[in-house]
């Protein structure tokens, strides 16, 4: 008979409760957790208190439970350690070869995204961007694609406090305008950035997700205006195939 490690049952219950809170579409309150998780009230109090003490959950002003700062930090570290850049490299190179254009991979950083990889076009005229460059959410192809992959609550929370300066004369600087772009992306699966982040450059962007409403990165195909093909499917079809495949891989590794 295998000896049970002391404390494993309590640990399993805590992890199960944490998973339930994270998986829920809206943050649960105490009564909802009592109904859905079938713990006794004292057991639920004890598990919640333990998770909250460790910073893995926190209680909002509306007395609803949400993932805590420590959990978010651990998740980000796990994502980095899973090395999305290495995971995506072959797919990004293939996407560059299929489109003939420069490919960017960006991940969340602060209030925007940051480029963590760039596969250069083999054409003579190339993008001036570099790895490590921060890009805004409201003006870039990767940024708007990332926004479009969020659930409605997260999206509106971000927009409420997000500055929207004009990066070029084409930049969308209103929430209503940005929401129109986001809606189009949600319907079509990709965003078309028409010189909003850099004049003379258009981008096709789409998000990599690890589940519904859980974007972890975004990819863009950047094209100089003078080289833009009339048939957008030249860029869109391989881009959507690329993010679908990478999303499946992310979901299976994280």
Tab-separated table of C-alpha atoms in Angstrom:
chain	number	residue	atom	x	y	z
A	1	UNK	CA	0.000	0.000	0.000
A	2	UNK	CA	1.404	3.379	-1.021
A	3	UNK	CA	1.822	5.743	1.911
A	4	UNK	CA	-0.060	9.016	1.379
A	5	UNK	CA	2.079	12.112	1.762
A	6	UNK	CA	0.827	14.190	4.678
A	7	UNK	CA	-1.150	17.247	3.600
A	8	UNK	CA	-1.792	16.148	0.005
A	9	UNK	CA	-5.567	16.124	0.399
A	10	UNK	CA	-5.634	19.705	1.675
A	11	UNK	CA	-3.207	20.777	-1.039
A	12	UNK	CA	-5.317	19.124	-3.744
A	13	UNK	CA	-8.427	20.872	-2.447
A	14	UNK	CA	-6.657	24.238	-2.457
A	15	UNK	CA	-5.400	23.735	-6.010
A	16	UNK	CA	-8.831	22.589	-7.152
A	17	UNK	CA	-10.442	25.681	-5.637
A	18	UNK	CA	-7.819	27.949	-7.189
A	19	UNK	CA	-8.362	26.325	-10.587
A	20	UNK	CA	-12.126	26.805	-10.259
A	21	UNK	CA	-11.730	30.514	-9.475
A	22	UNK	CA	-9.350	30.998	-12.432
A	23	UNK	CA	-11.532	29.062	-14.883
A	24	UNK	CA	-14.715	30.943	-14.075
A	25	UNK	CA	-15.911	33.503	-16.644
A	26	UNK	CA	-16.758	35.987	-13.853
A	27	UNK	CA	-15.201	36.162	-10.381
A	28	UNK	CA	-17.309	34.134	-7.892
A	29	UNK	CA	-18.546	35.257	-4.509
A	30	UNK	CA	-18.635	33.100	-1.396
A	31	UNK	CA	-22.149	31.754	-1.943
A	32	UNK	CA	-21.375	30.737	-5.524
A	33	UNK	CA	-18.268	28.888	-4.375
A	34	UNK	CA	-20.244	27.089	-1.675
A	35	UNK	CA	-22.753	25.928	-4.293
A	36	UNK	CA	-20.309	25.051	-7.058
A	37	UNK	CA	-17.441	23.483	-5.113
A	38	UNK	CA	-19.472	21.529	-2.552
A	39	UNK	CA	-17.136	22.255	0.344
A	40	UNK	CA	-18.512	22.746	3.814
A	41	UNK	CA	-18.513	26.360	4.901
A	42	UNK	CA	-15.643	25.919	7.425
A	43	UNK	CA	-13.523	24.055	4.856
A	44	UNK	CA	-14.134	26.704	2.194
A	45	UNK	CA	-13.258	29.506	4.640
A	46	UNK	CA	-10.029	27.743	5.526
A	47	UNK	CA	-9.005	27.123	1.904
A	48	UNK	CA	-9.832	30.674	0.833
A	49	UNK	CA	-7.931	32.131	3.779
A	50	UNK	CA	-4.869	30.040	2.904
A	51	UNK	CA	-4.898	31.009	-0.772
A	52	UNK	CA	-5.429	34.671	0.112
A	53	UNK	CA	-2.616	34.646	2.684
A	54	UNK	CA	-0.224	33.349	0.007
A	55	UNK	CA	-1.283	36.029	-2.504
A	56	UNK	CA	-2.760	33.471	-4.900
A	57	UNK	CA	-6.228	35.035	-4.765
A	58	UNK	CA	-7.655	38.327	-3.553
A	59	UNK	CA	-11.109	39.583	-2.728
A	60	UNK	CA	-12.401	42.533	-4.720
A	61	UNK	CA	-14.399	45.455	-3.337
A	62	UNK	CA	-17.517	43.566	-4.421
A	63	UNK	CA	-16.430	40.594	-2.261
A	64	UNK	CA	-15.664	38.431	-5.253
A	65	UNK	CA	-12.576	36.252	-5.550
A	66	UNK	CA	-10.007	36.849	-8.290
A	67	UNK	CA	-6.517	35.514	-9.100
A	68	UNK	CA	-3.932	37.281	-6.934
A	69	UNK	CA	-0.779	39.164	-7.833
A	70	UNK	CA	1.506	36.299	-6.818
A	71	UNK	CA	-0.359	33.855	-9.039
A	72	UNK	CA	-0.112	36.226	-11.980
A	73	UNK	CA	3.612	36.638	-11.361
A	74	UNK	CA	4.100	32.856	-11.201
A	75	UNK	CA	2.110	32.409	-14.403
A	76	UNK	CA	4.251	34.959	-16.214
A	77	UNK	CA	7.427	33.263	-15.044
A	78	UNK	CA	6.085	29.885	-16.162
A	79	UNK	CA	5.261	31.358	-19.554
A	80	UNK	CA	8.778	32.729	-19.926
A	81	UNK	CA	10.276	29.441	-18.809
A	82	UNK	CA	8.182	27.582	-21.368
A	83	UNK	CA	10.012	29.801	-23.861
A	84	UNK	CA	7.307	30.879	-26.271
A	85	UNK	CA	9.991	32.412	-28.450
A	86	UNK	CA	11.665	29.054	-28.976
A	87	UNK	CA	8.325	27.333	-29.374
A	88	UNK	CA	7.231	29.772	-32.073
A	89	UNK	CA	10.499	30.202	-33.963
A	90	UNK	CA	10.002	27.618	-36.713
A	91	UNK	CA	6.400	28.702	-37.279
A	92	UNK	CA	7.446	32.360	-37.534
A	93	UNK	CA	10.160	31.564	-40.047
A	94	UNK	CA	7.655	29.582	-42.100
A	95	UNK	CA	5.212	32.504	-41.933
A	96	UNK	CA	7.960	34.849	-43.170
A	97	UNK	CA	8.708	32.515	-46.058
A	98	UNK	CA	5.026	32.219	-46.987
A	99	UNK	CA	4.319	35.962	-46.908
A	100	UNK	CA	7.733	37.306	-47.869
A	101	UNK	CA	7.399	39.951	-45.142
A	102	UNK	CA	8.739	40.771	-41.666
A	103	UNK	CA	7.166	38.899	-38.751
A	104	UNK	CA	6.970	40.127	-35.150
A	105	UNK	CA	6.182	38.192	-31.981
A	106	UNK	CA	5.071	40.286	-28.989
A	107	UNK	CA	4.072	39.518	-25.394
A	108	UNK	CA	2.399	41.625	-22.672
A	109	UNK	CA	4.642	44.027	-20.786
A	110	UNK	CA	3.269	46.722	-18.506
A	111	UNK	CA	0.519	48.661	-20.258
A	112	UNK	CA	1.503	47.457	-23.728
A	113	UNK	CA	3.393	44.717	-25.526
A	114	UNK	CA	7.060	44.163	-26.222
A	115	UNK	CA	8.642	42.516	-29.264
A	116	UNK	CA	10.501	39.373	-28.209
A	117	UNK	CA	11.303	38.105	-31.701
A	118	UNK	CA	11.525	39.414	-35.234
A	119	UNK	CA	11.993	37.433	-38.433
A	120	UNK	CA	13.292	39.765	-41.116
A	121	UNK	CA	11.901	39.920	-44.608
A	122	UNK	CA	14.428	38.920	-47.237
A	123	UNK	CA	13.426	41.938	-49.324
A	124	UNK	CA	15.791	44.918	-49.623
A	125	UNK	CA	13.451	47.334	-47.802
A	126	UNK	CA	12.904	46.118	-44.240
A	127	UNK	CA	11.340	47.222	-40.946
A	128	UNK	CA	13.388	49.369	-38.564
A	129	UNK	CA	11.926	47.746	-35.427
A	130	UNK	CA	14.087	45.839	-32.935
A	131	UNK	CA	13.593	43.103	-30.339
A	132	UNK	CA	12.815	44.694	-26.992
A	133	UNK	CA	10.815	47.558	-28.501
A	134	UNK	CA	7.630	48.395	-26.577
A	135	UNK	CA	4.504	48.882	-28.666
A	136	UNK	CA	1.155	50.398	-27.630
A	137	UNK	CA	-2.019	48.347	-27.560
A	138	UNK	CA	-4.198	50.917	-29.335
A	139	UNK	CA	-2.056	51.615	-32.406
A	140	UNK	CA	-0.230	48.397	-33.292
A	141	UNK	CA	-1.412	45.298	-35.107
A	142	UNK	CA	-0.177	43.040	-32.317
A	143	UNK	CA	-1.724	45.281	-29.672
A	144	UNK	CA	-5.187	45.427	-31.163
A	145	UNK	CA	-5.134	41.697	-31.884
A	146	UNK	CA	-4.271	41.107	-28.223
A	147	UNK	CA	-7.144	43.347	-27.090
A	148	UNK	CA	-9.580	41.558	-29.397
A	149	UNK	CA	-8.761	38.220	-27.754
A	150	UNK	CA	-9.679	39.414	-24.237
A	151	UNK	CA	-13.081	38.858	-22.730
A	152	UNK	CA	-15.395	41.871	-22.643
A	153	UNK	CA	-14.789	42.717	-18.978
A	154	UNK	CA	-10.987	42.657	-19.279
A	155	UNK	CA	-11.154	44.621	-22.519
A	156	UNK	CA	-13.305	47.398	-21.075
A	157	UNK	CA	-11.189	47.573	-17.918
A	158	UNK	CA	-8.072	48.107	-20.004
A	159	UNK	CA	-9.688	50.692	-22.251
A	160	UNK	CA	-10.986	52.672	-19.287
A	161	UNK	CA	-7.494	53.639	-18.152
A	162	UNK	CA	-5.487	53.284	-21.370
A	163	UNK	CA	-3.862	56.387	-22.890
A	164	UNK	CA	-4.400	56.622	-26.651
A	165	UNK	CA	-1.964	59.184	-28.079
A	166	UNK	CA	-1.679	59.737	-31.824
A	167	UNK	CA	1.423	57.834	-32.981
A	168	UNK	CA	0.806	58.771	-36.630
A	169	UNK	CA	-1.863	60.854	-38.353
A	170	UNK	CA	-3.763	57.592	-38.948
A	171	UNK	CA	-3.860	56.417	-35.312
A	172	UNK	CA	-7.231	55.675	-33.742
A	173	UNK	CA	-7.444	57.800	-30.589
A	174	UNK	CA	-11.009	57.172	-29.392
A	175	UNK	CA	-12.425	54.247	-27.462
A	176	UNK	CA	-15.360	53.946	-29.861
A	177	UNK	CA	-13.025	53.796	-32.851
A	178	UNK	CA	-10.808	51.214	-31.189
A	179	UNK	CA	-13.822	49.092	-30.269
A	180	UNK	CA	-14.841	49.065	-33.938
A	181	UNK	CA	-11.393	47.705	-34.860
A	182	UNK	CA	-11.615	45.128	-32.080
A	183	UNK	CA	-15.079	44.003	-33.216
A	184	UNK	CA	-13.838	43.569	-36.787
A	185	UNK	CA	-10.901	41.500	-35.512
A	186	UNK	CA	-13.193	39.302	-33.424
A	187	UNK	CA	-15.404	38.688	-36.465
A	188	UNK	CA	-12.606	38.052	-38.975
A	189	UNK	CA	-9.938	36.558	-36.736
A	190	UNK	CA	-7.286	39.157	-37.550
A	191	UNK	CA	-6.641	42.896	-37.324
A	192	UNK	CA	-5.596	45.152	-40.182
A	193	UNK	CA	-3.422	48.012	-38.938
A	194	UNK	CA	-3.437	50.712	-41.623
A	195	UNK	CA	-0.327	52.827	-40.861
A	196	UNK	CA	-1.475	53.542	-37.288
A	197	UNK	CA	1.854	52.742	-35.642
A	198	UNK	CA	4.238	53.654	-38.475
A	199	UNK	CA	3.417	55.592	-41.617
A	200	UNK	CA	4.089	53.645	-44.783
A	201	UNK	CA	3.684	50.296	-42.986
A	202	UNK	CA	0.551	48.166	-42.679
A	203	UNK	CA	0.262	45.114	-40.435
A	204	UNK	CA	-1.904	42.033	-40.197
A	205	UNK	CA	-2.109	40.848	-36.585
A	206	UNK	CA	-3.585	37.914	-34.673
A	207	UNK	CA	-3.307	36.638	-31.092
A	208	UNK	CA	-1.892	33.419	-29.695
A	209	UNK	CA	-4.117	32.129	-26.901
A	210	UNK	CA	-3.947	29.368	-24.312
A	211	UNK	CA	-7.727	29.148	-24.037
A	212	UNK	CA	-10.851	31.258	-24.578
A	213	UNK	CA	-10.206	34.930	-23.778
A	214	UNK	CA	-6.638	34.155	-22.646
A	215	UNK	CA	-4.203	35.768	-25.083
A	216	UNK	CA	-0.538	35.211	-24.225
A	217	UNK	CA	1.137	36.769	-27.268
A	218	UNK	CA	0.432	38.215	-30.700
A	219	UNK	CA	1.989	37.950	-34.151
A	220	UNK	CA	2.043	40.513	-36.934
A	221	UNK	CA	2.972	40.459	-40.600
A	222	UNK	CA	4.360	43.914	-41.446
A	223	UNK	CA	4.230	45.102	-45.050
A	224	UNK	CA	5.475	48.333	-46.661
A	225	UNK	CA	2.593	50.052	-48.452
A	226	UNK	CA	4.351	49.977	-51.830
A	227	UNK	CA	4.662	46.166	-51.590
A	228	UNK	CA	1.133	45.438	-50.332
A	229	UNK	CA	-0.626	42.835	-52.481
A	230	UNK	CA	-4.248	43.374	-53.510
A	231	UNK	CA	-5.130	39.894	-52.278
A	232	UNK	CA	-5.026	40.049	-48.465
A	233	UNK	CA	-5.375	36.282	-48.184
A	234	UNK	CA	-1.677	36.098	-49.111
A	235	UNK	CA	-0.993	37.370	-45.569
A	236	UNK	CA	-4.129	36.453	-43.663
A	237	UNK	CA	-4.397	32.739	-44.489
A	238	UNK	CA	-0.880	31.751	-43.338
A	239	UNK	CA	-1.110	34.112	-40.329
A	240	UNK	CA	-4.320	32.519	-39.050
A	241	UNK	CA	-2.926	29.032	-39.603
A	242	UNK	CA	0.200	30.017	-37.653
A	243	UNK	CA	-1.648	31.383	-34.599
A	244	UNK	CA	-4.036	28.430	-34.542
A	245	UNK	CA	-1.166	25.943	-34.443
A	246	UNK	CA	0.765	27.891	-31.816
A	247	UNK	CA	-2.358	28.334	-29.681
A	248	UNK	CA	-2.854	24.576	-29.678
A	249	UNK	CA	0.757	24.058	-28.644
A	250	UNK	CA	0.527	26.678	-25.894
A	251	UNK	CA	-2.642	25.096	-24.520
A	252	UNK	CA	-0.928	21.719	-24.323
A	253	UNK	CA	2.271	22.989	-22.639
A	254	UNK	CA	1.007	25.554	-20.120
